[in-house]
GROMACS .gro file of C-alpha atoms in nm:
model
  176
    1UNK     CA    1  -2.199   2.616   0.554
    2UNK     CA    2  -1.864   2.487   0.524
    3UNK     CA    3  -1.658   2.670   0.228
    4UNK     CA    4  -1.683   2.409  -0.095
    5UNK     CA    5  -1.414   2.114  -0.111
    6UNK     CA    6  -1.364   2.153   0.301
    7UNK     CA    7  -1.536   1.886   0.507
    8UNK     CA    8  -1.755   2.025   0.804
    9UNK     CA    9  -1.601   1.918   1.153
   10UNK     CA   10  -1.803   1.721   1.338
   11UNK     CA   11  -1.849   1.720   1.726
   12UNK     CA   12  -1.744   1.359   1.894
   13UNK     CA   13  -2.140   1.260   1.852
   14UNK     CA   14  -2.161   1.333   1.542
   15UNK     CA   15  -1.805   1.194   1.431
   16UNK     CA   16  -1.921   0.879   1.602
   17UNK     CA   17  -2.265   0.877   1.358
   18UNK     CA   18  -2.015   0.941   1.074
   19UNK     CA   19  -1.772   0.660   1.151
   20UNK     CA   20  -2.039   0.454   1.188
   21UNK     CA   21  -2.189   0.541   0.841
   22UNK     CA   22  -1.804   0.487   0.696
   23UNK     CA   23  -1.790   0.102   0.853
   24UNK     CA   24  -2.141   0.063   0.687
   25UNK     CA   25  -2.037   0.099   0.341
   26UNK     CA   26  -1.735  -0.127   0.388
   27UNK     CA   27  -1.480  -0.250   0.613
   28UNK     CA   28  -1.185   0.019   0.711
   29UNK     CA   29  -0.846  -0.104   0.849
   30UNK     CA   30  -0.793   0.113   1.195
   31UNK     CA   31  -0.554   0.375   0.950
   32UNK     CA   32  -0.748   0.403   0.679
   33UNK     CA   33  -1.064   0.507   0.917
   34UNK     CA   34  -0.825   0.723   1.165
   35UNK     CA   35  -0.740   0.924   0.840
   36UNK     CA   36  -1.104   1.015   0.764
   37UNK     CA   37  -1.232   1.080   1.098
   38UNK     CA   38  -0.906   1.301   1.143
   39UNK     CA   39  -1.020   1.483   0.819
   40UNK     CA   40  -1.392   1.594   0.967
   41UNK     CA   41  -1.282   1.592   1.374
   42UNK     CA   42  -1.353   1.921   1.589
   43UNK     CA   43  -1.038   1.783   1.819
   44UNK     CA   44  -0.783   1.498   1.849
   45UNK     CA   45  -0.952   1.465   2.212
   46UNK     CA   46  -1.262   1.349   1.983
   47UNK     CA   47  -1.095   1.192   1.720
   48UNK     CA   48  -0.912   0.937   2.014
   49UNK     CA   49  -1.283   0.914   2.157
   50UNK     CA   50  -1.451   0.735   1.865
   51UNK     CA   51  -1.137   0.512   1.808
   52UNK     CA   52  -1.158   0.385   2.167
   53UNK     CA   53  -1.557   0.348   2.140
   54UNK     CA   54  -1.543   0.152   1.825
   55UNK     CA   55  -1.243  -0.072   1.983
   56UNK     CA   56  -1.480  -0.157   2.241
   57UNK     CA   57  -1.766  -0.235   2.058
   58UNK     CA   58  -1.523  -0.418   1.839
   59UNK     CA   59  -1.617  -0.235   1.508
   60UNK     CA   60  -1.244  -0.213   1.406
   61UNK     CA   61  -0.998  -0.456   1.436
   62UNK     CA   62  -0.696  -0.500   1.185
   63UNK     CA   63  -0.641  -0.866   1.210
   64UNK     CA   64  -0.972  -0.956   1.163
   65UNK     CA   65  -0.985  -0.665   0.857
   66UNK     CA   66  -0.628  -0.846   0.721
   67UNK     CA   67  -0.741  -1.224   0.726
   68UNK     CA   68  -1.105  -1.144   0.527
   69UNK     CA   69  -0.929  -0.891   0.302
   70UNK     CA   70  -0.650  -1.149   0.228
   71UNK     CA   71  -0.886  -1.424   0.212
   72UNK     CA   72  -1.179  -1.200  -0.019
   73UNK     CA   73  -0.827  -1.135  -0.247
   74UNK     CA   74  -0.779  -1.523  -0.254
   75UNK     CA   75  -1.123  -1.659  -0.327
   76UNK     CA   76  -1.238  -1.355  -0.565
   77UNK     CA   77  -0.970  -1.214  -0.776
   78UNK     CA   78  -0.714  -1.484  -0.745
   79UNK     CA   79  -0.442  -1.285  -0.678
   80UNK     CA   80  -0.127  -1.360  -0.542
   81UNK     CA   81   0.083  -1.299  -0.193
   82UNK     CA   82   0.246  -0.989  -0.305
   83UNK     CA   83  -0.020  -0.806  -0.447
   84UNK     CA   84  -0.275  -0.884  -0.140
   85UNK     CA   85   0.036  -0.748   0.058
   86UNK     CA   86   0.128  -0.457  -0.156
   87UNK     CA   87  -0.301  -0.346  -0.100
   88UNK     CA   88  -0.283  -0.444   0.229
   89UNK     CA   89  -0.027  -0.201   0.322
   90UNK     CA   90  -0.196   0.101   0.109
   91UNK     CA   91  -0.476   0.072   0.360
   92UNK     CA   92  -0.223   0.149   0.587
   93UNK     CA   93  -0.270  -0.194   0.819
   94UNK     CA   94   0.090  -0.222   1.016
   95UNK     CA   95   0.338  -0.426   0.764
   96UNK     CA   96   0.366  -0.768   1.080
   97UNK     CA   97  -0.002  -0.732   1.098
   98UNK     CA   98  -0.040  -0.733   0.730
   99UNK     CA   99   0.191  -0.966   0.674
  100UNK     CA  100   0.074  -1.262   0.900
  101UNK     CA  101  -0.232  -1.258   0.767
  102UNK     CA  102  -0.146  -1.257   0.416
  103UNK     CA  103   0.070  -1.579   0.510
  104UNK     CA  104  -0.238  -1.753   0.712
  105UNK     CA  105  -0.421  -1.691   0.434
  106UNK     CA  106  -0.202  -1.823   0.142
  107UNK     CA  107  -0.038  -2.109   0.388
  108UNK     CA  108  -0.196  -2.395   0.209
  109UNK     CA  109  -0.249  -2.258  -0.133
  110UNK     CA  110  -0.058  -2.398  -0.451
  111UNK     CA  111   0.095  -2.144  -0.611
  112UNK     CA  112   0.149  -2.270  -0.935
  113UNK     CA  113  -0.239  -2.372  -0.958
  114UNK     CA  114  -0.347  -2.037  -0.844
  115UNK     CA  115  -0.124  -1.918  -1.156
  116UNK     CA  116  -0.284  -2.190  -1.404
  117UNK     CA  117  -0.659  -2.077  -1.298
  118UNK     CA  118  -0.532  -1.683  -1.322
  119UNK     CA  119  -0.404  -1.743  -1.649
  120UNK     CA  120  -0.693  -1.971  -1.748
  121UNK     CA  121  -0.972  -1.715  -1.683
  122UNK     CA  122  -0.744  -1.389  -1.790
  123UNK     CA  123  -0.682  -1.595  -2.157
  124UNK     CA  124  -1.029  -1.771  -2.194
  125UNK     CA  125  -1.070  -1.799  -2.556
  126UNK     CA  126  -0.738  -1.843  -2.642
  127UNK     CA  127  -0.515  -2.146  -2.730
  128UNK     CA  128  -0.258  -2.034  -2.410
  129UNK     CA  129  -0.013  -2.270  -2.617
  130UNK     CA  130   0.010  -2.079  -2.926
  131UNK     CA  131  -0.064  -1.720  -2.807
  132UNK     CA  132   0.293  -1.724  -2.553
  133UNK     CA  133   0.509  -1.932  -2.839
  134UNK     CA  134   0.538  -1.533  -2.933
  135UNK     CA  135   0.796  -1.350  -2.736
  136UNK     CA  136   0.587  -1.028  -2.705
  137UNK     CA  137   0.287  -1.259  -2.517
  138UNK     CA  138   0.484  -1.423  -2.293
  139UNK     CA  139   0.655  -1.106  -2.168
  140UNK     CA  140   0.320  -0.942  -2.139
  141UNK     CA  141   0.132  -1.290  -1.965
  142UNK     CA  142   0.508  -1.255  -1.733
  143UNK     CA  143   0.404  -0.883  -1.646
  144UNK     CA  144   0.001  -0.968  -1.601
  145UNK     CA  145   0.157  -1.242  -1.337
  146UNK     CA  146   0.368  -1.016  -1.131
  147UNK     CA  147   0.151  -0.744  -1.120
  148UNK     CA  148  -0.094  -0.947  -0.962
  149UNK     CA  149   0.109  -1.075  -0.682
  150UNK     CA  150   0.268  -1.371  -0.802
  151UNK     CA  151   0.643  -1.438  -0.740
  152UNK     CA  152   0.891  -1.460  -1.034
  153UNK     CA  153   0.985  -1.828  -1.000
  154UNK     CA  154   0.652  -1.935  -0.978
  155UNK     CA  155   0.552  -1.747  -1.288
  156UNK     CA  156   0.846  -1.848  -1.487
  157UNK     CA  157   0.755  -2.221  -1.419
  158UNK     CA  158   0.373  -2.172  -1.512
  159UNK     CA  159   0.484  -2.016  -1.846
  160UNK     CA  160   0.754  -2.290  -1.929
  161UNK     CA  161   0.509  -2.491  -1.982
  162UNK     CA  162   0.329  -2.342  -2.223
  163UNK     CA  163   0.620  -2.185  -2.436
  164UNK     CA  164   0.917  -2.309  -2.636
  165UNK     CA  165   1.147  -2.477  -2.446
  166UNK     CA  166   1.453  -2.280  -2.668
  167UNK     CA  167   1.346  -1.927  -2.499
  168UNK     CA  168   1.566  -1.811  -2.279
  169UNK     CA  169   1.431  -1.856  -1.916
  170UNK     CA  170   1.679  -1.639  -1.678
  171UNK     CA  171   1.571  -1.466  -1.417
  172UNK     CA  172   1.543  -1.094  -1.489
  173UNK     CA  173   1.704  -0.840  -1.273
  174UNK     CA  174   1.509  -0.670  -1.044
  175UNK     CA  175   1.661  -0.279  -1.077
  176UNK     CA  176   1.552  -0.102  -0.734
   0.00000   0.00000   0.00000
């Protein structure tokens, strides 16, 4: 029995069963899968095995992972470009892969509406309006926006709407 908190190796039949069981639960960009099966793999001589057999049953495929991912991001959450990008990349899909498919995906969205119908469902109940004529609102409605993907001009244009015209609409500076 394998000592507690270490994963038991598995032979390349059984690493095969396992990655198998992994793509069952949910999709896996190629890194994301590589890094488990590396975890429980006897050998990297298996480990390249079950890549290459589940390449050529076509069981993983980046792209393909990218464009739904994007595209479940789109229609579900509503997020924006960035933030699709940002999780893209954490499941360790390559950045030109990533980021074609995140631009196929958002090619013929409105940005602006996208950020109307975010702010619409994240402020139902409230008179949007009123509630970012206060300062502290509109910087946190500003922060909600860019933390879910959405650039900085396109947010500041959303919110002008809705608040005083006398705030002070500068860009802020993005510190590195």
């Amino acid at each position: 029995m394998a000592a507690r908190g270490k994963p038991k190796k598995l032979d390349a039949d059984a690493l095969w069963h396992y990655a198998l069981r992994i793509l069952g639960q949910r999709a896996q960009s190629v890194g994301e899968l590589r890094q488990k099966l590396s975890r429980r793999a006897v050998s990297t001589a298996d480990l390249n095995t079950a890549m290459a057999k589940l390449r050529e049953y076509d069981l993983i495929d980046d792209e393909k992972f990218s464009e739904a991912f994007a595209s479940a991001r789109l229609q579900d959450q509503g997020f924006g470009r960035f933030r699709v990008l940002r999780e893209l990349r954490s499941k360790r899909v390559a950045p030109t892969v990533a980021e074609g498919a995140v631009e196929k995906t958002f090619a013929s969205t409105d940005e602006s509406a996208l950020i109307q119908q975010f702010l619409d469902r994240k402020y139902r109940g409230k008179n949007l309006p009123e509630f970012l004529k206060e300062e502290k609102n509109l910087a946190r409605a500003y922060r909600r926006l860019r933390t879910a993907g959405f650039s900085s001009s396109g947010s500041l244009s959303v919110l002008k709407n809705y608040a005083n015209a006398e705030q002070d609409w500068s860009e802020p500076e993005e510190n590195d």
